């Protein structure tokens, strides 16, 4: 490099060090932009491979239904990944001062970029696993490259604790002033929930409140990433019910089956029931999928059998909820704290084993996991079989139960293997000061990754204030929560 070019390079780095992103992107900005461009090109290349698999499968007279579902789903995943990367590149190119309608600070821009990129990692990994070990393993390797590149991008972004998504100005007072009302009988602004969602503004810094009157709403609701700070309030978890019946057995992929799916940040639901009525024979059938960073579900019912609740991505808080299911009925890649929730284990009619959780954490430096505090775990009246607290869906799966009541529905071993000894040395499963007949520790698994937590400071790390940075966004919402451990 000639001396003049070197001097120009130093001047550029000096200028970049003064940009709004200097302290929250831990590499020079040109390096980050180049990585974004490279990952965009990689995604485009992988997207070109997926149609070739369909053509090859047709030529081989391979009409496997699972393959068709995987091809369709993974094509959507690549499209979503490309959109997230392109948005991040556009946002980083501009000074956030020009985006005051949408963002308060450059940190908000980075936080949203992280959330969008992170939201796609779990789906990428699912696609990688679907094709791995098949004659289409080239697709698995391609998705592995995309996942690795996305993880590298995330490692370049850092959001200081307590400075993530800023909650909109609110409090419990917003519950009294709905913007629109949904009523099946016509005594409201709309008859369907999706019509009300469509009427909500995009990228709103204020809460937009949808009041859903009591009734049985048979529809599949999908809230895209533009509908920020949406609030949905019913008249009670048992009287305002949103119901669907999409399932894997009927041809829907797991991530396309949800009755209710939300991707927009800052979503709040209160006094509503979400159910997937496909029944146990439907296999994977999601009632609620949340990919909303800063989401709150308060006094909600989430009902299904296999895969009832997908905590897909982002920081989420569940308070006073009732969640029921049979197999992996709380699963996903996100970071969630559950407080004062009832977890109801239902009978697995396909096999004898029922499992409460299946967390998909796949990297050691990933901050995600599930924390259950002051919850109750018990069996549905017709339950027969064996039940366990969780099994590892990802190599570094992380789940803890703190100060909760565990009934005798849980087997003495407590935890169950996913595939032999997979992840038993790398996961983190913990229990701290639980009670009830199912909380006895003498018969628990002897895995390296299982922990009987004795130190209160270790347990405290999994509480709302620290695990989901709750003190920075929950107080302004007026939703009750416990900051730390109960005395």
Short mmCIF file of C-alpha atoms in Angstrom, two decimals:
data_model
loop_
_atom_site.label_atom_id
_atom_site.label_comp_id
_atom_site.label_asym_id
_atom_site.label_seq_id
_atom_site.Cartn_x
_atom_site.Cartn_y
_atom_site.Cartn_z
CA UNK A 1 0.00 0.00 0.00
CA UNK A 2 1.50 3.36 -1.00
CA UNK A 3 1.90 6.03 1.68
CA UNK A 4 -0.90 8.20 0.26
CA UNK A 5 -3.35 5.31 0.37
CA UNK A 6 -2.26 4.49 3.89
CA UNK A 7 -2.85 8.08 5.01
CA UNK A 8 -6.29 8.05 3.38
CA UNK A 9 -7.07 4.78 5.19
CA UNK A 10 -6.09 6.30 8.55
CA UNK A 11 -8.26 9.36 7.86
CA UNK A 12 -11.23 7.12 7.04
CA UNK A 13 -10.81 5.10 10.23
CA UNK A 14 -10.54 8.30 12.24
CA UNK A 15 -13.77 9.59 10.71
CA UNK A 16 -15.54 6.29 11.32
CA UNK A 17 -14.51 6.30 14.96
CA UNK A 18 -16.70 9.38 15.35
CA UNK A 19 -19.80 7.82 13.82
CA UNK A 20 -22.83 7.02 16.02
CA UNK A 21 -21.99 3.31 15.67
CA UNK A 22 -18.34 3.49 16.78
CA UNK A 23 -18.96 2.12 20.28
CA UNK A 24 -21.48 -0.55 19.41
CA UNK A 25 -19.90 -2.20 16.37
CA UNK A 26 -16.70 -3.82 17.61
CA UNK A 27 -14.94 -3.87 14.23
CA UNK A 28 -14.23 -1.02 11.78
CA UNK A 29 -17.43 -0.08 9.99
CA UNK A 30 -16.06 -0.98 6.51
CA UNK A 31 -15.30 -4.50 7.80
CA UNK A 32 -18.84 -4.89 9.06
CA UNK A 33 -20.35 -3.59 5.81
CA UNK A 34 -18.15 -5.95 3.76
CA UNK A 35 -19.29 -8.86 5.92
CA UNK A 36 -22.91 -7.86 5.35
CA UNK A 37 -22.34 -7.70 1.59
CA UNK A 38 -20.60 -11.09 1.59
CA UNK A 39 -23.40 -12.70 3.58
CA UNK A 40 -26.01 -11.21 1.25
CA UNK A 41 -24.22 -12.76 -1.73
CA UNK A 42 -23.99 -16.10 0.10
CA UNK A 43 -27.73 -16.08 0.81
CA UNK A 44 -28.45 -15.34 -2.84
CA UNK A 45 -26.24 -18.26 -3.91
CA UNK A 46 -27.90 -20.66 -1.48
CA UNK A 47 -31.34 -19.48 -2.60
CA UNK A 48 -30.42 -20.53 -6.13
CA UNK A 49 -29.71 -24.07 -4.88
CA UNK A 50 -33.15 -24.72 -3.36
CA UNK A 51 -35.08 -24.79 -6.68
CA UNK A 52 -32.49 -27.21 -8.06
CA UNK A 53 -33.32 -29.65 -5.26
CA UNK A 54 -36.98 -29.54 -6.29
CA UNK A 55 -36.05 -30.17 -9.93
CA UNK A 56 -33.73 -33.02 -8.98
CA UNK A 57 -36.34 -34.56 -6.67
CA UNK A 58 -38.94 -34.46 -9.45
CA UNK A 59 -36.48 -36.10 -11.83
CA UNK A 60 -35.91 -38.88 -9.30
CA UNK A 61 -39.67 -39.21 -8.77
CA UNK A 62 -39.09 -38.25 -5.14
CA UNK A 63 -42.44 -36.91 -3.95
CA UNK A 64 -41.74 -37.07 -0.22
CA UNK A 65 -44.20 -34.72 1.52
CA UNK A 66 -41.69 -33.78 4.23
CA UNK A 67 -39.20 -32.75 1.55
CA UNK A 68 -41.80 -30.55 -0.14
CA UNK A 69 -42.55 -28.85 3.19
CA UNK A 70 -38.83 -28.35 3.88
CA UNK A 71 -38.14 -26.86 0.45
CA UNK A 72 -41.01 -24.40 0.76
CA UNK A 73 -40.15 -23.41 4.33
CA UNK A 74 -36.41 -23.03 3.70
CA UNK A 75 -37.02 -20.88 0.63
CA UNK A 76 -39.04 -18.55 2.89
CA UNK A 77 -36.25 -18.61 5.49
CA UNK A 78 -33.71 -17.45 2.92
CA UNK A 79 -36.05 -14.69 1.79
CA UNK A 80 -36.48 -13.52 5.37
CA UNK A 81 -32.72 -13.67 5.98
CA UNK A 82 -32.03 -11.62 2.86
CA UNK A 83 -34.58 -9.01 3.94
CA UNK A 84 -33.00 -8.79 7.43
CA UNK A 85 -29.50 -8.41 6.00
CA UNK A 86 -30.59 -5.81 3.48
CA UNK A 87 -32.43 -3.84 6.18
CA UNK A 88 -29.35 -3.93 8.42
CA UNK A 89 -27.12 -2.71 5.61
CA UNK A 90 -29.50 0.14 4.78
CA UNK A 91 -29.84 1.14 8.43
CA UNK A 92 -26.09 1.13 9.06
CA UNK A 93 -25.50 3.24 5.95
CA UNK A 94 -27.59 6.08 7.41
CA UNK A 95 -27.16 8.27 10.46
CA UNK A 96 -29.98 7.36 12.89
CA UNK A 97 -30.67 11.08 13.38
CA UNK A 98 -32.50 10.90 10.08
CA UNK A 99 -34.66 8.08 11.44
CA UNK A 100 -36.05 9.75 14.56
CA UNK A 101 -39.53 8.66 13.54
CA UNK A 102 -38.47 5.07 14.08
CA UNK A 103 -35.38 5.11 16.32
CA UNK A 104 -34.31 7.07 19.38
CA UNK A 105 -30.57 6.32 19.20
CA UNK A 106 -27.97 4.46 17.18
CA UNK A 107 -28.17 1.76 19.87
CA UNK A 108 -31.82 1.21 18.95
CA UNK A 109 -30.76 0.68 15.33
CA UNK A 110 -28.15 -1.91 16.35
CA UNK A 111 -30.57 -3.59 18.76
CA UNK A 112 -33.16 -3.95 16.01
CA UNK A 113 -30.51 -5.19 13.56
CA UNK A 114 -29.44 -7.83 16.09
CA UNK A 115 -33.05 -8.89 16.69
CA UNK A 116 -33.73 -9.27 12.97
CA UNK A 117 -30.53 -11.22 12.29
CA UNK A 118 -30.95 -13.39 15.37
CA UNK A 119 -34.55 -14.16 14.43
CA UNK A 120 -33.35 -16.02 11.37
CA UNK A 121 -30.66 -18.15 13.01
CA UNK A 122 -33.06 -20.68 14.49
CA UNK A 123 -34.86 -21.24 11.20
CA UNK A 124 -31.54 -21.56 9.36
CA UNK A 125 -30.46 -24.25 11.81
CA UNK A 126 -33.76 -26.09 11.35
CA UNK A 127 -33.21 -26.18 7.59
CA UNK A 128 -29.67 -27.38 8.10
CA UNK A 129 -30.93 -30.29 10.22
CA UNK A 130 -33.74 -31.18 7.81
CA UNK A 131 -31.36 -31.75 4.89
CA UNK A 132 -28.41 -33.13 6.88
CA UNK A 133 -27.85 -36.86 6.39
CA UNK A 134 -30.01 -36.99 3.25
CA UNK A 135 -28.99 -37.13 -0.40
CA UNK A 136 -29.53 -33.37 -0.36
CA UNK A 137 -26.76 -32.79 2.20
CA UNK A 138 -25.32 -30.05 -0.05
CA UNK A 139 -28.24 -27.91 1.07
CA UNK A 140 -27.37 -28.62 4.72
CA UNK A 141 -23.80 -27.45 4.12
CA UNK A 142 -25.06 -24.33 2.37
CA UNK A 143 -27.30 -23.44 5.31
CA UNK A 144 -24.42 -24.12 7.68
CA UNK A 145 -22.37 -21.48 5.83
CA UNK A 146 -25.25 -18.99 6.06
CA UNK A 147 -25.65 -19.69 9.79
CA UNK A 148 -21.92 -19.29 10.43
CA UNK A 149 -21.82 -15.99 8.54
CA UNK A 150 -24.88 -14.69 10.41
CA UNK A 151 -23.32 -15.64 13.76
CA UNK A 152 -20.14 -13.79 12.81
CA UNK A 153 -22.17 -10.69 12.00
CA UNK A 154 -23.93 -10.89 15.36
CA UNK A 155 -20.59 -11.14 17.14
CA UNK A 156 -19.65 -7.77 15.60
CA UNK A 157 -22.69 -6.06 17.14
CA UNK A 158 -22.88 -5.28 20.80
CA UNK A 159 -25.70 -3.53 22.63
CA UNK A 160 -24.80 -2.27 26.12
CA UNK A 161 -26.94 -3.81 28.91
CA UNK A 162 -30.01 -1.78 29.69
CA UNK A 163 -29.96 -0.07 26.30
CA UNK A 164 -31.95 -2.36 24.09
CA UNK A 165 -35.39 -1.68 22.69
CA UNK A 166 -36.97 1.31 24.41
CA UNK A 167 -40.52 0.80 25.53
CA UNK A 168 -43.09 3.20 24.19
CA UNK A 169 -44.58 5.63 26.68
CA UNK A 170 -47.28 3.72 28.44
CA UNK A 171 -48.58 2.22 31.63
CA UNK A 172 -51.71 0.37 32.64
CA UNK A 173 -53.67 3.42 31.52
CA UNK A 174 -53.38 2.27 27.91
CA UNK A 175 -55.65 -0.65 28.79
CA UNK A 176 -58.55 1.78 29.14
CA UNK A 177 -58.20 3.42 25.74
CA UNK A 178 -58.34 0.95 22.83
CA UNK A 179 -57.73 2.34 19.36
CA UNK A 180 -60.01 -0.21 17.70
CA UNK A 181 -62.40 -2.95 18.77
CA UNK A 182 -62.94 -6.39 17.25
CA UNK A 183 -66.33 -8.06 17.67
CA UNK A 184 -67.66 -11.09 15.79
CA UNK A 185 -71.22 -9.79 16.17
CA UNK A 186 -70.37 -6.55 14.40
CA UNK A 187 -70.49 -4.26 17.44
CA UNK A 188 -67.01 -2.95 16.84
CA UNK A 189 -64.66 -1.53 14.22
CA UNK A 190 -63.84 -4.94 12.75
CA UNK A 191 -65.19 -8.48 12.78
CA UNK A 192 -61.80 -10.22 12.45
CA UNK A 193 -58.50 -9.77 14.24
CA UNK A 194 -56.46 -9.65 11.04
CA UNK A 195 -58.51 -6.68 9.81
CA UNK A 196 -57.63 -4.82 13.01
CA UNK A 197 -53.95 -5.73 12.67
CA UNK A 198 -53.91 -4.42 9.10
CA UNK A 199 -55.30 -1.09 10.37
CA UNK A 200 -52.45 -0.62 12.86
CA UNK A 201 -49.67 1.79 11.84
CA UNK A 202 -46.22 0.55 10.88
CA UNK A 203 -43.17 1.28 13.05
CA UNK A 204 -45.26 2.99 15.73
CA UNK A 205 -43.46 4.48 18.73
CA UNK A 206 -46.78 4.52 20.62
CA UNK A 207 -48.88 1.58 21.63
CA UNK A 208 -51.75 0.75 19.27
CA UNK A 209 -54.39 -1.07 21.31
CA UNK A 210 -56.77 -3.64 19.83
CA UNK A 211 -59.59 -4.70 22.13
CA UNK A 212 -60.99 -8.14 21.21
CA UNK A 213 -64.42 -8.79 22.67
CA UNK A 214 -65.31 -12.19 24.00
CA UNK A 215 -65.89 -14.83 21.36
CA UNK A 216 -64.33 -17.73 19.49
CA UNK A 217 -62.22 -16.36 16.63
CA UNK A 218 -61.36 -19.11 14.21
CA UNK A 219 -58.56 -17.55 12.20
CA UNK A 220 -54.82 -17.69 11.75
CA UNK A 221 -53.24 -14.39 12.73
CA UNK A 222 -49.83 -13.30 11.47
CA UNK A 223 -48.32 -10.00 12.63
CA UNK A 224 -45.31 -8.97 10.56
CA UNK A 225 -42.20 -7.18 11.79
CA UNK A 226 -43.47 -3.68 10.90
CA UNK A 227 -46.31 -3.58 13.45
CA UNK A 228 -44.30 -2.31 16.41
CA UNK A 229 -45.81 -1.82 19.88
CA UNK A 230 -49.09 -3.55 19.16
CA UNK A 231 -51.26 -4.35 22.19
CA UNK A 232 -54.04 -6.95 22.05
CA UNK A 233 -56.46 -7.23 24.96
CA UNK A 234 -59.29 -9.73 25.37
CA UNK A 235 -61.99 -10.15 27.99
CA UNK A 236 -60.38 -13.18 29.62
CA UNK A 237 -58.22 -16.16 28.67
CA UNK A 238 -61.27 -18.44 28.74
CA UNK A 239 -63.74 -16.18 26.90
CA UNK A 240 -61.66 -14.54 24.15
CA UNK A 241 -60.12 -17.39 22.18
CA UNK A 242 -58.18 -17.40 18.92
CA UNK A 243 -58.24 -20.88 17.43
CA UNK A 244 -56.66 -22.61 14.45
CA UNK A 245 -55.91 -26.19 13.48
CA UNK A 246 -52.93 -26.20 11.13
CA UNK A 247 -50.58 -29.12 11.78
CA UNK A 248 -47.65 -31.05 10.41
CA UNK A 249 -49.90 -34.00 9.65
CA UNK A 250 -52.06 -31.78 7.44
CA UNK A 251 -49.07 -30.57 5.44
CA UNK A 252 -47.90 -27.50 7.36
CA UNK A 253 -44.33 -27.12 8.55
CA UNK A 254 -43.89 -26.46 12.26
CA UNK A 255 -43.11 -22.78 11.71
CA UNK A 256 -46.04 -22.30 9.33
CA UNK A 257 -48.58 -24.00 11.61
CA UNK A 258 -49.10 -21.31 14.32
CA UNK A 259 -52.60 -20.11 15.07
CA UNK A 260 -51.04 -16.81 16.14
CA UNK A 261 -47.59 -15.62 15.02
CA UNK A 262 -46.00 -12.27 15.82
CA UNK A 263 -42.66 -10.88 14.63
CA UNK A 264 -43.05 -7.21 15.54
CA UNK A 265 -41.11 -5.90 18.52
CA UNK A 266 -42.85 -4.72 21.67
CA UNK A 267 -45.97 -6.88 21.32
CA UNK A 268 -48.27 -7.20 24.35
CA UNK A 269 -51.14 -9.67 24.79
CA UNK A 270 -53.45 -9.73 27.78
CA UNK A 271 -56.49 -11.83 28.76
CA UNK A 272 -56.55 -13.88 25.54
CA UNK A 273 -56.51 -17.60 24.78
CA UNK A 274 -54.43 -19.01 21.89
CA UNK A 275 -55.10 -22.58 20.84
CA UNK A 276 -54.18 -25.06 18.17
CA UNK A 277 -57.10 -27.48 17.91
CA UNK A 278 -55.38 -30.02 15.64
CA UNK A 279 -55.31 -32.49 18.53
CA UNK A 280 -52.52 -34.88 19.50
CA UNK A 281 -52.71 -36.73 16.18
CA UNK A 282 -51.68 -33.54 14.35
CA UNK A 283 -48.09 -33.88 15.65
CA UNK A 284 -46.30 -30.52 15.47
CA UNK A 285 -49.04 -27.89 15.75
CA UNK A 286 -48.15 -24.48 17.20
CA UNK A 287 -50.73 -22.36 19.01
CA UNK A 288 -48.51 -19.30 19.56
CA UNK A 289 -45.22 -18.33 17.92
CA UNK A 290 -43.52 -15.19 19.20
CA UNK A 291 -40.47 -13.70 17.50
CA UNK A 292 -41.09 -10.36 19.18
CA UNK A 293 -38.27 -8.73 21.12
CA UNK A 294 -39.69 -7.13 24.25
CA UNK A 295 -42.89 -9.20 24.11
CA UNK A 296 -45.20 -9.62 27.11
CA UNK A 297 -47.96 -12.18 27.54
CA UNK A 298 -50.04 -11.47 30.64
CA UNK A 299 -52.92 -13.68 31.83
CA UNK A 300 -52.98 -15.65 28.57
CA UNK A 301 -53.83 -19.28 27.85
CA UNK A 302 -51.72 -21.19 25.32
CA UNK A 303 -53.16 -24.61 24.48
CA UNK A 304 -52.06 -27.44 22.24
CA UNK A 305 -50.25 -30.75 22.33
CA UNK A 306 -46.90 -30.99 20.54
CA UNK A 307 -45.07 -27.62 20.19
CA UNK A 308 -47.84 -25.48 21.73
CA UNK A 309 -45.64 -22.42 22.34
CA UNK A 310 -42.68 -21.40 20.20
CA UNK A 311 -40.50 -18.76 21.86
CA UNK A 312 -38.78 -18.22 18.56
CA UNK A 313 -36.42 -15.34 19.25
CA UNK A 314 -35.97 -12.21 21.34
CA UNK A 315 -36.50 -11.30 24.99
CA UNK A 316 -39.95 -12.30 26.20
CA UNK A 317 -41.87 -12.23 29.47
CA UNK A 318 -44.81 -14.48 30.42
CA UNK A 319 -46.78 -13.67 33.57
CA UNK A 320 -49.78 -15.49 35.10
CA UNK A 321 -50.22 -17.59 31.94
CA UNK A 322 -51.57 -21.12 31.53
CA UNK A 323 -49.62 -23.24 29.05
CA UNK A 324 -50.57 -26.81 28.21
CA UNK A 325 -49.21 -29.49 25.91
CA UNK A 326 -47.58 -32.88 25.61
CA UNK A 327 -44.33 -33.00 23.62
CA UNK A 328 -41.80 -30.13 23.77
CA UNK A 329 -44.75 -27.85 24.38
CA UNK A 330 -42.54 -24.87 25.20
CA UNK A 331 -39.74 -24.73 22.64
CA UNK A 332 -37.65 -22.32 20.61
CA UNK A 333 -34.43 -20.33 20.45
CA UNK A 334 -35.45 -17.18 22.34
CA UNK A 335 -34.82 -15.81 25.83
CA UNK A 336 -37.85 -15.97 28.10
CA UNK A 337 -38.76 -15.61 31.74
CA UNK A 338 -41.99 -17.25 32.93
CA UNK A 339 -43.40 -16.07 36.27
CA UNK A 340 -46.42 -17.42 38.14
CA UNK A 341 -47.37 -19.57 35.16
CA UNK A 342 -49.22 -22.91 35.23
CA UNK A 343 -47.61 -25.58 33.03
CA UNK A 344 -50.08 -28.38 32.39
CA UNK A 345 -48.73 -31.68 31.06
CA UNK A 346 -51.08 -33.50 28.72
CA UNK A 347 -51.02 -37.13 27.62
CA UNK A 348 -48.87 -37.99 24.63
CA UNK A 349 -51.10 -40.39 22.69
CA UNK A 350 -48.38 -41.11 20.10
CA UNK A 351 -45.87 -42.34 22.69
CA UNK A 352 -45.56 -42.53 26.45
CA UNK A 353 -43.20 -39.61 26.96
CA UNK A 354 -44.31 -36.00 27.54
CA UNK A 355 -41.73 -33.19 27.80
CA UNK A 356 -42.30 -29.63 28.98
CA UNK A 357 -39.40 -27.79 27.28
CA UNK A 358 -37.01 -28.11 24.35
CA UNK A 359 -34.67 -25.16 24.06
CA UNK A 360 -32.58 -24.79 20.89
CA UNK A 361 -29.54 -22.76 22.02
CA UNK A 362 -26.79 -23.72 19.59
CA UNK A 363 -23.74 -21.62 20.55
CA UNK A 364 -21.90 -21.19 23.83
CA UNK A 365 -21.89 -17.39 23.57
CA UNK A 366 -25.63 -17.26 22.82
CA UNK A 367 -27.46 -15.49 25.67
CA UNK A 368 -30.79 -17.29 25.14
CA UNK A 369 -32.60 -19.73 27.39
CA UNK A 370 -35.77 -20.40 29.38
CA UNK A 371 -36.23 -19.46 33.04
CA UNK A 372 -39.28 -20.53 35.06
CA UNK A 373 -39.76 -18.78 38.38
CA UNK A 374 -42.61 -19.32 40.86
CA UNK A 375 -44.41 -21.54 38.35
CA UNK A 376 -46.50 -24.66 38.93
CA UNK A 377 -46.15 -27.90 36.96
CA UNK A 378 -48.94 -30.43 37.17
CA UNK A 379 -50.77 -33.02 35.06
CA UNK A 380 -53.96 -32.83 33.06
CA UNK A 381 -56.64 -35.01 34.71
CA UNK A 382 -56.43 -37.71 32.01
CA UNK A 383 -52.62 -37.81 31.92
CA UNK A 384 -50.99 -41.23 31.62
CA UNK A 385 -47.31 -41.85 30.97
CA UNK A 386 -43.97 -40.27 31.87
CA UNK A 387 -43.15 -36.57 31.94
CA UNK A 388 -39.88 -34.63 32.08
CA UNK A 389 -38.86 -31.00 32.54
CA UNK A 390 -36.98 -30.76 29.27
CA UNK A 391 -34.71 -32.22 26.64
CA UNK A 392 -31.97 -30.55 24.56
CA UNK A 393 -33.08 -29.36 21.14
CA UNK A 394 -29.76 -27.56 20.71
CA UNK A 395 -26.20 -28.45 21.69
CA UNK A 396 -26.09 -25.71 24.34
CA UNK A 397 -29.74 -25.91 25.39
CA UNK A 398 -30.40 -23.87 28.55
CA UNK A 399 -33.38 -24.11 30.91
CA UNK A 400 -33.77 -23.48 34.64
CA UNK A 401 -36.57 -23.90 37.16
CA UNK A 402 -36.42 -21.54 40.16
CA UNK A 403 -38.60 -21.46 43.29
CA UNK A 404 -41.35 -23.40 41.49
CA UNK A 405 -43.76 -26.15 42.48
CA UNK A 406 -43.20 -29.46 40.65
CA UNK A 407 -45.83 -32.15 41.11
CA UNK A 408 -45.24 -35.90 40.86
CA UNK A 409 -46.07 -35.79 37.15
CA UNK A 410 -42.32 -35.28 36.63
CA UNK A 411 -40.20 -38.44 36.74
CA UNK A 412 -37.39 -38.66 39.34
CA UNK A 413 -34.73 -38.25 36.61
CA UNK A 414 -36.20 -34.84 35.85
CA UNK A 415 -34.72 -34.47 32.36
CA UNK A 416 -34.78 -36.56 29.19
CA UNK A 417 -32.34 -37.30 26.41
CA UNK A 418 -33.05 -35.98 22.92
CA UNK A 419 -30.81 -38.29 20.89
CA UNK A 420 -28.75 -40.54 23.12
CA UNK A 421 -26.05 -38.53 24.89
CA UNK A 422 -26.38 -35.54 22.54
CA UNK A 423 -25.61 -32.27 24.37
CA UNK A 424 -25.64 -33.79 27.87
CA UNK A 425 -22.13 -32.39 28.48
CA UNK A 426 -22.69 -29.00 26.84
CA UNK A 427 -26.21 -27.99 27.88
CA UNK A 428 -27.08 -26.03 31.02
CA UNK A 429 -30.06 -27.33 32.97
CA UNK A 430 -30.54 -26.04 36.49
CA UNK A 431 -32.87 -26.25 39.47
CA UNK A 432 -32.95 -23.91 42.46
CA UNK A 433 -35.09 -24.18 45.60
CA UNK A 434 -38.08 -25.86 43.97
CA UNK A 435 -40.74 -27.67 45.98
CA UNK A 436 -43.25 -30.48 45.60
CA UNK A 437 -42.90 -34.26 45.14
CA UNK A 438 -41.45 -33.87 41.66
CA UNK A 439 -38.71 -31.54 42.93
CA UNK A 440 -36.78 -34.23 44.80
CA UNK A 441 -33.18 -34.17 43.52
CA UNK A 442 -31.84 -37.56 44.61
CA UNK A 443 -32.81 -39.35 41.40
CA UNK A 444 -31.88 -36.60 38.93
CA UNK A 445 -29.76 -37.25 35.82
CA UNK A 446 -25.99 -37.30 36.29
CA UNK A 447 -25.17 -35.28 33.19
CA UNK A 448 -22.21 -32.90 33.26
CA UNK A 449 -24.51 -30.12 32.04
CA UNK A 450 -27.08 -30.59 34.83
CA UNK A 451 -26.73 -28.30 37.86
CA UNK A 452 -28.29 -28.26 41.28
CA UNK A 453 -27.90 -24.53 41.85
CA UNK A 454 -26.77 -23.82 45.41
CA UNK A 455 -25.50 -20.25 45.08
CA UNK A 456 -28.29 -17.61 45.12
CA UNK A 457 -26.19 -15.27 42.94
CA UNK A 458 -26.07 -17.94 40.23
CA UNK A 459 -29.83 -18.38 40.38
CA UNK A 460 -30.35 -14.61 40.42
CA UNK A 461 -28.69 -14.35 37.01
CA UNK A 462 -31.76 -16.11 35.53
CA UNK A 463 -34.30 -13.66 36.98
CA UNK A 464 -36.23 -11.05 34.99
CA UNK A 465 -33.97 -8.12 35.89
CA UNK A 466 -30.84 -9.81 34.56
CA UNK A 467 -31.78 -12.58 32.15
CA UNK A 468 -34.03 -10.44 29.92
CA UNK A 469 -32.81 -7.03 31.14
CA UNK A 470 -36.37 -6.55 32.39
CA UNK A 471 -35.77 -3.42 34.48
CA UNK A 472 -35.02 -1.47 31.30
CA UNK A 473 -38.41 -2.10 29.67
CA UNK A 474 -40.95 -3.83 31.91
CA UNK A 475 -41.64 -1.05 34.49
CA UNK A 476 -43.05 1.38 31.91
CA UNK A 477 -45.62 -1.22 30.83
CA UNK A 478 -47.24 -1.48 34.24
CA UNK A 479 -47.25 -5.31 34.08
CA UNK A 480 -46.45 -6.85 37.48
CA UNK A 481 -43.16 -8.72 37.70
CA UNK A 482 -40.61 -9.97 40.21
CA UNK A 483 -37.19 -8.42 39.60
CA UNK A 484 -35.05 -10.99 41.42
CA UNK A 485 -35.37 -14.00 43.66
CA UNK A 486 -38.20 -14.23 46.15
CA UNK A 487 -37.01 -13.87 49.77
#
